[in-house]
């Protein structure tokens, strides 16, 4: 399956993507995680991305599109992938379409995670990520690790993202409304959109997501 995940920051894309990718046996490709890996390794790409990310702004397309394509061309992604955080604007969505056409492949569905804005702010404020694997995401109230500050899955140290500040979150939400939301209409026109509510427990949302994606795939086949 080839799936795109969309939703505002804090909708739980990363959390759901991690579980969905395991369930569907496809790699989870997160442009945010790729940028964060580049930042921690101090690569030139990471240095460039960091200033945009900390401010809550989108990293320029020239940098992002190339990085996403390189990742999709890796061997483990040959049979499918789950894109989390890409595309994030119409230019990226069009670049992705061109890439897929070039490769002779297509998307099976675009999963839109809907969540009210006040919930998003609460989720982001308490979010903690694992330093060893950014796909391991916790929350100080809603999804507590068994031991405070320690990742349940791999024992890594939990930390708060530098763009999870109030100011950066406000900018990220603005960027989402002005730049990312238009891709929802774009995918709706292509008949690919599946919208589910991202409210409720993590595993309830996962169940909803799997059911919605399977229904979509059966309709497409
Ligand atoms: P969230 O969905 O919570 O905002 P991500 O980890 O997906 O978190 O993204 C964090 C930041 O990384 C974004 O605010 C942006 O600066 C950058 N980023 C991630 N994906 C993209 C993308 N496709 N295009 C541009 N910038 C991106």
mmCIF file of C-alpha atoms and ligand atoms in Angstrom:
data_model
loop_
_atom_site.group_PDB
_atom_site.id
_atom_site.type_symbol
_atom_site.label_atom_id
_atom_site.label_comp_id
_atom_site.label_asym_id
_atom_site.label_seq_id
_atom_site.Cartn_x
_atom_site.Cartn_y
_atom_site.Cartn_z
ATOM 1 C CA UNK A 1 0.000 0.000 0.000
ATOM 2 C CA UNK A 2 1.067 3.568 -0.655
ATOM 3 C CA UNK A 3 -0.518 5.971 1.762
ATOM 4 C CA UNK A 4 -0.226 9.641 2.670
ATOM 5 C CA UNK A 5 -1.131 10.880 6.140
ATOM 6 C CA UNK A 6 -2.351 14.454 6.601
ATOM 7 C CA UNK A 7 -3.558 16.384 9.605
ATOM 8 C CA UNK A 8 -2.586 19.366 11.712
ATOM 9 C CA UNK A 9 0.505 19.276 13.924
ATOM 10 C CA UNK A 10 -0.425 17.324 17.041
ATOM 11 C CA UNK A 11 -3.132 15.261 15.315
ATOM 12 C CA UNK A 12 -1.128 12.154 16.129
ATOM 13 C CA UNK A 13 0.224 11.486 12.631
ATOM 14 C CA UNK A 14 3.551 10.219 13.925
ATOM 15 C CA UNK A 15 1.950 7.987 16.565
ATOM 16 C CA UNK A 16 -0.545 6.518 14.095
ATOM 17 C CA UNK A 17 2.008 6.222 11.298
ATOM 18 C CA UNK A 18 4.297 4.191 13.534
ATOM 19 C CA UNK A 19 1.561 1.660 14.377
ATOM 20 C CA UNK A 20 -0.016 1.628 10.897
ATOM 21 C CA UNK A 21 3.331 1.016 9.197
ATOM 22 C CA UNK A 22 3.920 -1.992 11.458
ATOM 23 C CA UNK A 23 0.384 -3.308 10.878
ATOM 24 C CA UNK A 24 0.641 -2.893 7.099
ATOM 25 C CA UNK A 25 4.333 -3.978 6.893
ATOM 26 C CA UNK A 26 5.450 -0.873 5.037
ATOM 27 C CA UNK A 27 8.126 1.668 6.000
ATOM 28 C CA UNK A 28 7.064 4.833 7.821
ATOM 29 C CA UNK A 29 8.588 7.807 6.004
ATOM 30 C CA UNK A 30 8.420 10.986 8.064
ATOM 31 C CA UNK A 31 10.043 14.103 6.606
ATOM 32 C CA UNK A 32 10.047 15.631 10.122
ATOM 33 C CA UNK A 33 12.006 12.600 11.436
ATOM 34 C CA UNK A 34 14.377 12.754 8.447
ATOM 35 C CA UNK A 35 15.049 16.442 9.153
ATOM 36 C CA UNK A 36 15.564 15.747 12.871
ATOM 37 C CA UNK A 37 18.014 12.929 12.039
ATOM 38 C CA UNK A 38 19.942 15.334 9.793
ATOM 39 C CA UNK A 39 19.960 17.943 12.560
ATOM 40 C CA UNK A 40 21.323 15.551 15.152
ATOM 41 C CA UNK A 41 24.004 14.384 12.697
ATOM 42 C CA UNK A 42 24.896 18.004 11.891
ATOM 43 C CA UNK A 43 24.571 17.583 8.105
ATOM 44 C CA UNK A 44 24.327 20.703 5.852
ATOM 45 C CA UNK A 45 20.686 19.750 5.163
ATOM 46 C CA UNK A 46 20.037 19.603 8.902
ATOM 47 C CA UNK A 47 21.662 22.994 9.462
ATOM 48 C CA UNK A 48 19.456 24.520 6.770
ATOM 49 C CA UNK A 49 16.266 22.856 8.011
ATOM 50 C CA UNK A 50 16.725 23.693 11.703
ATOM 51 C CA UNK A 51 16.073 27.428 11.498
ATOM 52 C CA UNK A 52 12.789 26.886 9.612
ATOM 53 C CA UNK A 53 11.660 24.093 11.929
ATOM 54 C CA UNK A 54 12.382 25.964 15.161
ATOM 55 C CA UNK A 55 10.354 28.892 13.830
ATOM 56 C CA UNK A 56 7.476 26.555 12.907
ATOM 57 C CA UNK A 57 7.791 27.296 9.182
ATOM 58 C CA UNK A 58 7.949 24.823 6.297
ATOM 59 C CA UNK A 59 11.416 23.912 5.077
ATOM 60 C CA UNK A 60 11.785 25.047 1.408
ATOM 61 C CA UNK A 61 10.545 22.621 -1.264
ATOM 62 C CA UNK A 62 13.946 22.418 -3.025
ATOM 63 C CA UNK A 63 15.366 20.733 0.051
ATOM 64 C CA UNK A 64 12.297 18.728 1.090
ATOM 65 C CA UNK A 65 11.222 17.174 -2.211
ATOM 66 C CA UNK A 66 14.690 15.784 -3.023
ATOM 67 C CA UNK A 67 15.035 14.317 0.457
ATOM 68 C CA UNK A 68 11.593 12.651 0.291
ATOM 69 C CA UNK A 69 12.246 11.186 -3.186
ATOM 70 C CA UNK A 70 15.619 9.757 -2.107
ATOM 71 C CA UNK A 71 13.917 8.038 0.786
ATOM 72 C CA UNK A 72 11.078 6.625 -1.364
ATOM 73 C CA UNK A 73 13.683 5.184 -3.749
ATOM 74 C CA UNK A 74 15.333 3.106 -1.046
ATOM 75 C CA UNK A 75 14.882 -0.626 -1.352
ATOM 76 C CA UNK A 76 12.580 -1.129 1.638
ATOM 77 C CA UNK A 77 10.044 1.268 0.075
ATOM 78 C CA UNK A 78 9.759 -0.628 -3.226
ATOM 79 C CA UNK A 79 6.579 -2.452 -2.158
ATOM 80 C CA UNK A 80 4.850 0.481 -0.500
ATOM 81 C CA UNK A 81 5.240 3.216 2.084
ATOM 82 C CA UNK A 82 3.395 5.446 4.473
ATOM 83 C CA UNK A 83 4.228 9.126 4.056
ATOM 84 C CA UNK A 84 3.916 11.216 7.221
ATOM 85 C CA UNK A 85 4.376 14.973 6.850
ATOM 86 C CA UNK A 86 4.898 14.878 3.085
ATOM 87 C CA UNK A 87 3.444 16.396 0.951
ATOM 88 C CA UNK A 88 2.755 19.505 2.994
ATOM 89 C CA UNK A 89 1.769 21.972 0.263
ATOM 90 C CA UNK A 90 0.403 21.866 -3.295
ATOM 91 C CA UNK A 91 3.857 22.128 -4.896
ATOM 92 C CA UNK A 92 4.996 19.053 -2.981
ATOM 93 C CA UNK A 93 1.766 17.191 -3.833
ATOM 94 C CA UNK A 94 2.331 17.881 -7.538
ATOM 95 C CA UNK A 95 5.988 16.867 -7.280
ATOM 96 C CA UNK A 96 4.914 13.636 -5.581
ATOM 97 C CA UNK A 97 2.386 12.912 -8.346
ATOM 98 C CA UNK A 98 5.048 13.473 -11.002
ATOM 99 C CA UNK A 99 7.429 11.159 -9.144
ATOM 100 C CA UNK A 100 4.803 8.412 -8.756
ATOM 101 C CA UNK A 101 3.878 8.620 -12.443
ATOM 102 C CA UNK A 102 7.566 8.412 -13.377
ATOM 103 C CA UNK A 103 7.891 5.277 -11.232
ATOM 104 C CA UNK A 104 4.670 3.768 -12.648
ATOM 105 C CA UNK A 105 3.021 3.612 -9.237
ATOM 106 C CA UNK A 106 0.081 5.342 -7.528
ATOM 107 C CA UNK A 107 -1.288 6.181 -4.100
ATOM 108 C CA UNK A 108 -3.948 3.921 -2.570
ATOM 109 C CA UNK A 109 -5.311 6.522 -0.204
ATOM 110 C CA UNK A 110 -4.777 9.729 1.709
ATOM 111 C CA UNK A 111 -5.754 9.512 5.358
ATOM 112 C CA UNK A 112 -6.839 12.801 6.883
ATOM 113 C CA UNK A 113 -6.761 12.909 10.692
ATOM 114 C CA UNK A 114 -9.299 15.410 11.972
ATOM 115 C CA UNK A 115 -8.933 16.974 15.398
ATOM 116 C CA UNK A 116 -10.172 20.254 16.927
ATOM 117 C CA UNK A 117 -7.598 22.990 17.433
ATOM 118 C CA UNK A 118 -7.844 23.210 21.250
ATOM 119 C CA UNK A 119 -7.097 19.475 21.444
ATOM 120 C CA UNK A 120 -4.070 19.928 19.175
ATOM 121 C CA UNK A 121 -2.600 22.540 21.487
ATOM 122 C CA UNK A 122 -3.057 20.257 24.543
ATOM 123 C CA UNK A 123 -1.487 17.326 22.749
ATOM 124 C CA UNK A 124 1.561 19.259 21.606
ATOM 125 C CA UNK A 125 2.213 20.909 24.964
ATOM 126 C CA UNK A 126 2.587 17.519 26.703
ATOM 127 C CA UNK A 127 4.269 15.616 23.889
ATOM 128 C CA UNK A 128 7.568 13.841 24.560
ATOM 129 C CA UNK A 129 9.717 12.085 21.951
ATOM 130 C CA UNK A 130 12.333 9.366 22.242
ATOM 131 C CA UNK A 131 15.878 10.501 21.421
ATOM 132 C CA UNK A 132 16.787 7.098 19.964
ATOM 133 C CA UNK A 133 13.713 6.798 17.730
ATOM 134 C CA UNK A 134 11.509 9.812 17.048
ATOM 135 C CA UNK A 135 8.625 7.549 16.044
ATOM 136 C CA UNK A 136 8.276 6.545 19.704
ATOM 137 C CA UNK A 137 5.968 9.303 20.938
ATOM 138 C CA UNK A 138 4.479 9.783 24.425
ATOM 139 C CA UNK A 139 2.388 12.343 26.274
ATOM 140 C CA UNK A 140 2.769 13.379 29.916
ATOM 141 C CA UNK A 141 -1.004 12.959 30.468
ATOM 142 C CA UNK A 142 -2.595 11.033 27.573
ATOM 143 C CA UNK A 143 0.057 8.433 26.796
ATOM 144 C CA UNK A 144 2.383 8.141 29.767
ATOM 145 C CA UNK A 145 5.506 6.013 29.594
ATOM 146 C CA UNK A 146 5.757 3.349 32.323
ATOM 147 C CA UNK A 147 8.794 5.155 33.759
ATOM 148 C CA UNK A 148 8.840 8.936 33.573
ATOM 149 C CA UNK A 149 11.310 10.259 30.997
ATOM 150 C CA UNK A 150 12.106 6.805 29.573
ATOM 151 C CA UNK A 151 10.856 5.260 26.304
ATOM 152 C CA UNK A 152 8.798 2.065 26.861
ATOM 153 C CA UNK A 153 9.821 0.643 23.511
ATOM 154 C CA UNK A 154 13.609 1.028 23.560
ATOM 155 C CA UNK A 155 14.699 2.676 26.815
ATOM 156 C CA UNK A 156 15.732 5.923 25.085
ATOM 157 C CA UNK A 157 15.587 9.274 26.863
ATOM 158 C CA UNK A 158 12.363 11.251 26.313
ATOM 159 C CA UNK A 159 12.609 14.958 25.407
ATOM 160 C CA UNK A 160 10.433 17.858 24.291
ATOM 161 C CA UNK A 161 10.864 19.016 20.682
ATOM 162 C CA UNK A 162 12.387 22.474 20.247
ATOM 163 C CA UNK A 163 9.461 23.467 17.969
ATOM 164 C CA UNK A 164 6.830 22.422 20.505
ATOM 165 C CA UNK A 165 6.853 25.908 22.066
ATOM 166 C CA UNK A 166 3.681 28.012 22.130
ATOM 167 C CA UNK A 167 4.988 30.499 19.560
ATOM 168 C CA UNK A 168 6.239 27.854 17.100
ATOM 169 C CA UNK A 169 3.000 25.875 17.466
ATOM 170 C CA UNK A 170 0.975 28.982 16.573
ATOM 171 C CA UNK A 171 3.053 29.429 13.395
ATOM 172 C CA UNK A 172 2.823 25.705 12.578
ATOM 173 C CA UNK A 173 -0.972 25.863 12.781
ATOM 174 C CA UNK A 174 -1.004 28.915 10.482
ATOM 175 C CA UNK A 175 1.273 27.136 8.028
ATOM 176 C CA UNK A 176 -1.038 24.121 8.177
ATOM 177 C CA UNK A 177 -4.182 26.135 7.400
ATOM 178 C CA UNK A 178 -2.661 28.223 4.627
ATOM 179 C CA UNK A 179 -0.351 25.706 2.931
ATOM 180 C CA UNK A 180 -1.230 22.131 3.886
ATOM 181 C CA UNK A 181 -5.032 22.201 4.031
ATOM 182 C CA UNK A 182 -5.331 22.909 0.283
ATOM 183 C CA UNK A 183 -3.885 19.453 -0.460
ATOM 184 C CA UNK A 184 -6.966 17.915 1.174
ATOM 185 C CA UNK A 185 -9.155 19.278 -1.633
ATOM 186 C CA UNK A 186 -6.536 18.256 -4.171
ATOM 187 C CA UNK A 187 -6.695 14.617 -3.031
ATOM 188 C CA UNK A 188 -10.467 14.697 -2.661
ATOM 189 C CA UNK A 189 -10.722 15.580 -6.346
ATOM 190 C CA UNK A 190 -8.534 12.579 -7.119
ATOM 191 C CA UNK A 191 -10.916 10.358 -5.130
ATOM 192 C CA UNK A 192 -8.180 9.386 -2.690
ATOM 193 C CA UNK A 193 -9.277 11.109 0.485
ATOM 194 C CA UNK A 194 -10.377 9.219 3.595
ATOM 195 C CA UNK A 195 -11.215 11.351 6.628
ATOM 196 C CA UNK A 196 -11.421 9.979 10.158
ATOM 197 C CA UNK A 197 -11.675 11.535 13.589
ATOM 198 C CA UNK A 198 -8.383 11.435 15.483
ATOM 199 C CA UNK A 199 -10.118 11.796 18.853
ATOM 200 C CA UNK A 200 -10.051 8.960 21.355
ATOM 201 C CA UNK A 201 -7.466 6.429 22.450
ATOM 202 C CA UNK A 202 -4.469 5.680 20.228
ATOM 203 C CA UNK A 203 -5.625 2.130 19.432
ATOM 204 C CA UNK A 204 -9.198 3.265 18.727
ATOM 205 C CA UNK A 205 -7.899 5.732 16.156
ATOM 206 C CA UNK A 206 -5.670 3.025 14.655
ATOM 207 C CA UNK A 207 -8.652 0.668 14.289
ATOM 208 C CA UNK A 208 -10.652 3.422 12.595
ATOM 209 C CA UNK A 209 -7.735 4.178 10.286
ATOM 210 C CA UNK A 210 -7.137 0.558 9.241
ATOM 211 C CA UNK A 211 -10.853 0.011 8.577
ATOM 212 C CA UNK A 212 -11.125 3.220 6.517
ATOM 213 C CA UNK A 213 -8.018 2.445 4.464
ATOM 214 C CA UNK A 214 -9.096 -1.125 3.732
ATOM 215 C CA UNK A 215 -12.508 0.064 2.633
ATOM 216 C CA UNK A 216 -10.827 2.599 0.347
ATOM 217 C CA UNK A 217 -8.469 0.011 -1.122
ATOM 218 C CA UNK A 218 -11.336 -2.416 -1.822
ATOM 219 C CA UNK A 219 -13.257 0.342 -3.579
ATOM 220 C CA UNK A 220 -10.201 1.225 -5.704
ATOM 221 C CA UNK A 221 -9.423 -2.416 -6.662
HETATM 222 P P1 LIG B 1 4.228 18.137 13.088
HETATM 223 O O1 LIG B 1 3.367 17.347 12.167
HETATM 224 O O2 LIG B 1 3.883 17.907 14.519
HETATM 225 O O3 LIG B 1 4.301 19.583 12.757
HETATM 226 P P2 LIG B 1 6.704 17.074 11.860
HETATM 227 O O4 LIG B 1 7.746 16.317 12.577
HETATM 228 O O5 LIG B 1 5.967 16.393 10.780
HETATM 229 O O6 LIG B 1 5.713 17.601 12.998
HETATM 230 O O7 LIG B 1 7.348 18.407 11.228
HETATM 231 C C1 LIG B 1 8.129 19.282 11.982
HETATM 232 C C2 LIG B 1 8.693 20.394 11.111
HETATM 233 O O8 LIG B 1 9.530 19.828 10.077
HETATM 234 C C3 LIG B 1 7.682 21.239 10.350
HETATM 235 O O9 LIG B 1 7.145 22.285 11.164
HETATM 236 C C4 LIG B 1 8.553 21.758 9.203
HETATM 237 O O10 LIG B 1 9.396 22.806 9.640
HETATM 238 C C5 LIG B 1 9.432 20.569 8.870
HETATM 239 N N1 LIG B 1 8.835 19.719 7.821
HETATM 240 C C6 LIG B 1 8.441 18.423 7.952
HETATM 241 N N2 LIG B 1 7.941 17.963 6.809
HETATM 242 C C7 LIG B 1 8.002 18.988 5.911
HETATM 243 C C8 LIG B 1 7.618 19.152 4.551
HETATM 244 N N3 LIG B 1 7.056 18.156 3.842
HETATM 245 N N4 LIG B 1 7.833 20.359 3.966
HETATM 246 C C9 LIG B 1 8.389 21.354 4.632
HETATM 247 N N5 LIG B 1 8.758 21.285 5.918
HETATM 248 C C10 LIG B 1 8.578 20.112 6.558
#
